[in-house]
Coordinates of C-alpha atoms in Angstrom, one line a residue:
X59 CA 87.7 89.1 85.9
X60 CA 84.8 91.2 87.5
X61 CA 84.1 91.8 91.4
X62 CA 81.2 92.1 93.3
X63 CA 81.0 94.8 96.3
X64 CA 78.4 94.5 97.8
X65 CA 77.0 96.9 100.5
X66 CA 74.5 96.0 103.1
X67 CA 73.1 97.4 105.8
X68 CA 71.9 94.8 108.5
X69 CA 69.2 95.4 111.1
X70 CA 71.0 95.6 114.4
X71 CA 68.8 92.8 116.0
X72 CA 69.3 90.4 112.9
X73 CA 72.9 90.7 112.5
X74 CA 73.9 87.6 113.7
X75 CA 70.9 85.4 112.2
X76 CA 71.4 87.4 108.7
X77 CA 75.1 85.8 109.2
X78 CA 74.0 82.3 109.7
X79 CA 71.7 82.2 107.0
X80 CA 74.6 83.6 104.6
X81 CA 77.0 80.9 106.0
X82 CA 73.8 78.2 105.2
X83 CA 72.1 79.5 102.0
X84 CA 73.9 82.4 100.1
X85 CA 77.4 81.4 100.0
X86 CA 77.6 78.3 99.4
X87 CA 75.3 79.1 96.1
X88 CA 77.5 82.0 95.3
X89 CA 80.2 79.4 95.1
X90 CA 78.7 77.1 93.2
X91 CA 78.0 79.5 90.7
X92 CA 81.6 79.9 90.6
X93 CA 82.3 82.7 92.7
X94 CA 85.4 83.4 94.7
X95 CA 83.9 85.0 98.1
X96 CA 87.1 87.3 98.7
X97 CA 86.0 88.9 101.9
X98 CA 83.0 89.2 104.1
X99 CA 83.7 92.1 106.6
X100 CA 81.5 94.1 109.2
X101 CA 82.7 97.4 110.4
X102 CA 85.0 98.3 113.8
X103 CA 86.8 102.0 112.5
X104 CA 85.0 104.2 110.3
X105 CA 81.3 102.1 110.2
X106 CA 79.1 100.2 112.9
X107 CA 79.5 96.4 112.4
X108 CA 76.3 95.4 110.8
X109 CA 77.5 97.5 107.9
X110 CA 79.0 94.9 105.7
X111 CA 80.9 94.6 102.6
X112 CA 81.3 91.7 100.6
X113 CA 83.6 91.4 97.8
X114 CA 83.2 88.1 95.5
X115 CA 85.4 87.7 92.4
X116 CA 84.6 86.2 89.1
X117 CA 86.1 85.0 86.1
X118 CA 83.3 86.1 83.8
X119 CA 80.2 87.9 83.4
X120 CA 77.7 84.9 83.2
X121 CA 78.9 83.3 86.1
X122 CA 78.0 86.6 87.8
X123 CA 74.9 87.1 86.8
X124 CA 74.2 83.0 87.7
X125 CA 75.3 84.0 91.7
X126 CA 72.6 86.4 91.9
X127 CA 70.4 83.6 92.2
X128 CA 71.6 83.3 95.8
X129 CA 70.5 86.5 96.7
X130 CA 66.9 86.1 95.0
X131 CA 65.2 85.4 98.3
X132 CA 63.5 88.3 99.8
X133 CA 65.8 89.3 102.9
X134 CA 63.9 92.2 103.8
X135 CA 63.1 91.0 107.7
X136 CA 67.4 91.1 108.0
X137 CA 67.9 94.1 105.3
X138 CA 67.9 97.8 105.9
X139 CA 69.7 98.9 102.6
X140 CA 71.8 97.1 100.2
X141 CA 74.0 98.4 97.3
X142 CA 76.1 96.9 94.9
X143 CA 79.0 98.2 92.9
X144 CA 80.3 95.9 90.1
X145 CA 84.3 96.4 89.4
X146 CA 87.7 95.9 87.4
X147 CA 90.8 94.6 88.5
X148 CA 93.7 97.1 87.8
X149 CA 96.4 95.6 89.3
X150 CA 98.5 92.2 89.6
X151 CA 96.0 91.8 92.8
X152 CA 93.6 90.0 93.3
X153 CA 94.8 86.7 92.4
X154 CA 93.0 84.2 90.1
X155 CA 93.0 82.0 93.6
X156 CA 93.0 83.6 97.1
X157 CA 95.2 81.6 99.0
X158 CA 93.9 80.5 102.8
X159 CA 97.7 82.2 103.8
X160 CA 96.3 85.5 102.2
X161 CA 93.3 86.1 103.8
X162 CA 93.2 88.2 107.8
X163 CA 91.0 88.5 110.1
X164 CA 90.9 92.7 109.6
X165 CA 90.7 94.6 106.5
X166 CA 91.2 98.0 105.4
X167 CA 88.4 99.1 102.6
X168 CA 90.4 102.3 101.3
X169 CA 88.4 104.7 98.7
X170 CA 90.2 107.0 96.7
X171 CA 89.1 109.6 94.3
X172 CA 91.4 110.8 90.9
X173 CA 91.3 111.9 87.9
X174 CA 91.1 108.8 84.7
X175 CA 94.2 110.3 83.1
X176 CA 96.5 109.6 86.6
X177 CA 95.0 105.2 86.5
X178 CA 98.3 104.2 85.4
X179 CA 100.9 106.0 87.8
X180 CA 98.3 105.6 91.0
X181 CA 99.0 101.7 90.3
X182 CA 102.3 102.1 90.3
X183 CA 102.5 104.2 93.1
X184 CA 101.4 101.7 94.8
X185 CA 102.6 98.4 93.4
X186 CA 106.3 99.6 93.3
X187 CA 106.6 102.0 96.1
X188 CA 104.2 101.0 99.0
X189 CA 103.0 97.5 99.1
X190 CA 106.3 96.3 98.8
X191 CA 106.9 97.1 102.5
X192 CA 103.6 96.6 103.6
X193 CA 103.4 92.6 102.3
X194 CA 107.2 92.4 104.1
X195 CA 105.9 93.6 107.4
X196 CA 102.7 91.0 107.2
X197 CA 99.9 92.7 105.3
X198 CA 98.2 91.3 102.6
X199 CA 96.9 93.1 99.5
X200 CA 93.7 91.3 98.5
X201 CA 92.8 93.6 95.7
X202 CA 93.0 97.0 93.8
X203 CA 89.8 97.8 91.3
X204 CA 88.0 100.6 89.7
X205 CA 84.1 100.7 88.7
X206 CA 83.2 99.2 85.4
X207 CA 81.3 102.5 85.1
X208 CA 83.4 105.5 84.3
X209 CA 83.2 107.9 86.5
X210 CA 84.6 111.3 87.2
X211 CA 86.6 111.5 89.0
X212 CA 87.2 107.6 89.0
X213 CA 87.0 105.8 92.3
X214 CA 89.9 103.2 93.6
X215 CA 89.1 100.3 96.0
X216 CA 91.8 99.1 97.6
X217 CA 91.4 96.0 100.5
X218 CA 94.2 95.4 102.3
X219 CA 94.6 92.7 105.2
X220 CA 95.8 92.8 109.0
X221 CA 96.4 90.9 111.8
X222 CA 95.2 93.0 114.3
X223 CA 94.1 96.4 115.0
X224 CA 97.7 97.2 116.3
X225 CA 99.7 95.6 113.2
X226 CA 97.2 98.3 111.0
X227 CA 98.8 100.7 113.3
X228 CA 102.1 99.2 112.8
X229 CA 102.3 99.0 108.8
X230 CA 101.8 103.0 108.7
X231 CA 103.7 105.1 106.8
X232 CA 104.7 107.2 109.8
X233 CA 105.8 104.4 112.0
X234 CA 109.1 103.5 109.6
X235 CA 110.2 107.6 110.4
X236 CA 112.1 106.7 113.5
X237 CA 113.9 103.1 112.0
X238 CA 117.1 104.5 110.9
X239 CA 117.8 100.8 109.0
X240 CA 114.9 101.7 107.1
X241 CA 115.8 104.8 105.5
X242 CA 116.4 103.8 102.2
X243 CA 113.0 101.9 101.7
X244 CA 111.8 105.1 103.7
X245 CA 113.3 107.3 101.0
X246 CA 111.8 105.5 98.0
X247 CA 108.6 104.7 99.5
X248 CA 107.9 108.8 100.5
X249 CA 108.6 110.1 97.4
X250 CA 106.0 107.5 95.8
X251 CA 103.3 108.0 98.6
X252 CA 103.7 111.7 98.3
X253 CA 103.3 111.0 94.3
X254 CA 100.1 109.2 94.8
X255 CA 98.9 111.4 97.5
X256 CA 99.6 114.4 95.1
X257 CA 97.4 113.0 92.1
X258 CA 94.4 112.2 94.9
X259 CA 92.0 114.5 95.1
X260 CA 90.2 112.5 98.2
X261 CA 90.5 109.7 100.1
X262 CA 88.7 107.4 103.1
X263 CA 89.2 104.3 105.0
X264 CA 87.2 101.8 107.2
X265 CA 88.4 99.1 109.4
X266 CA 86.4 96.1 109.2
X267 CA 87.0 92.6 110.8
X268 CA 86.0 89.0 108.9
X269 CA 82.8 87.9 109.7
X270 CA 82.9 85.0 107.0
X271 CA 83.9 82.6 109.6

C-alpha cells in the first residue's frame, strides 16, 4: 500500500472554486483509478486554510501512477505551489477500507523527526501506549507512514481525527493528570509518551478541518 500527500497551496480568491472543481473533476478520477481519498483538509491551527493536504491511499504502484491523470489539467489559475510526498504505511493504520464511522470533521497532521534505528519502538510507542486511550475517548487514527525515501533523520506522519476543536483539546495527554480513575492508564501511557518523546528529535502539528464535503 502507498499514500499520496499531497501539498497545495491555493490562491486565496480561488479557494472555494479550486474545491468545486476537485469535488467535479479530480476526485471522482482519482477514484476511479482506484484510489482511496483518505482526507482532504484545509488549515485552522498551525496553517491558513487554503493550505491543503490531501492524503489518497493505494494498493499498488500502477494504480498510482494511473490517478495522476486527474491532476494532468493545468491548474495554475487556482495553484500557488503544490508538493507531493509519496509514503509507507508503518502501522496496523490505515486500514485497507476507511470506514464512513472513521473519518472527522478535524484532523491533526503531526510530523515527527528520528533517527531510522528507533522505527520500530516509535510504532509501538504509539500503538500500545497512546492510541489506546485516544480511540476510547473518540479519536480516530487514520494513519501512521514514513517516506518511501530514506531520509535522515526519517520523518513520521501521523493523522489523527477529532470532533471538534475542544475534543483535540480534550484527548491531550495533560488533561487525564487530574482523573484520579485514570491513573493506571495514566501510568502506562507516560512512561510510553516520555519513551517516544525521548527518541524524537523534533516534532510539529497542524489543525486542519475536512473540506472533502
Amino acid at each position: 500500500m502507498l499514500t499520496e500527500e499531497r501539498k497545495t497551496i491555493v490562491k486565496k480568491s480561488e479557494l472555494y472554486e479550486y474545491l468545486a472543481y476537485c469535488r467535479s473533476n479530480i476526485w471522482p478520477s482519482i477514484r476511479t483509478a482506484g484510489g482511496q481519498i483518505l482526507c482532504v483538509v484545509g488549515g485552522v491551527i498551525g496553517k491558513p486554510k487554503n493550505h491543503l493536504v490531501q492524503m489518497t491511499s493505494f494498493s499498488n504502484f500502477d494504480d498510482l501512477k494511473t490517478s495522476q491523470g486527474a491532476w494532468a489539467m493545468d491548474r495554475s489559475e487556482f495553484i500557488e505551489l503544490e508538493k507531493v510526498s509519496l509514503l509507507q504505511p508503518i502501522s496496523s493504520r490505515p486500514k485497507g477500507v476507511i470506514p464512513p464511522e472513521d473519518r472527522r470533521p478535524f484532523y491533526g497532521l503531526r510530523k515527527f523527526y528520528i533517527s531510522s534505528s528507533n522505527v520500530k519502538e516509535f510504532v509501538e510507542c504509539s500503538e500500545d501506549g497512546i492510541w489506546p486511550r485516544m480511540e476510547n475517548m473518540g479519536a480516530s487514527i487514520l494513519g501512521m507512514w514514513t517516506t518511501l525515501s530514506s531520509t535522515s533523520p526519517t520523518e513520521i506522519t501521523l493523522l489523527t481525527g477529532y470532533n471538534s476543536p475542544t475534543h483535540w483539546e480534550q484527548t491531550r495527554f495533560d488533561s487525564l493528570k487530574s482523573n484520579e480513575s485514570q491513573n493506571q492508564i495514566w501510568d502506562r501511557e507516560e512512561a510510553l509518551r516520555k519513551r517516544r518523546d525521548d527518541i524524537t528529535i523534533n516534532t510539529w502539528v497542524d489543525f486542519m478541518e475536512s473540506v472533502e464535503f
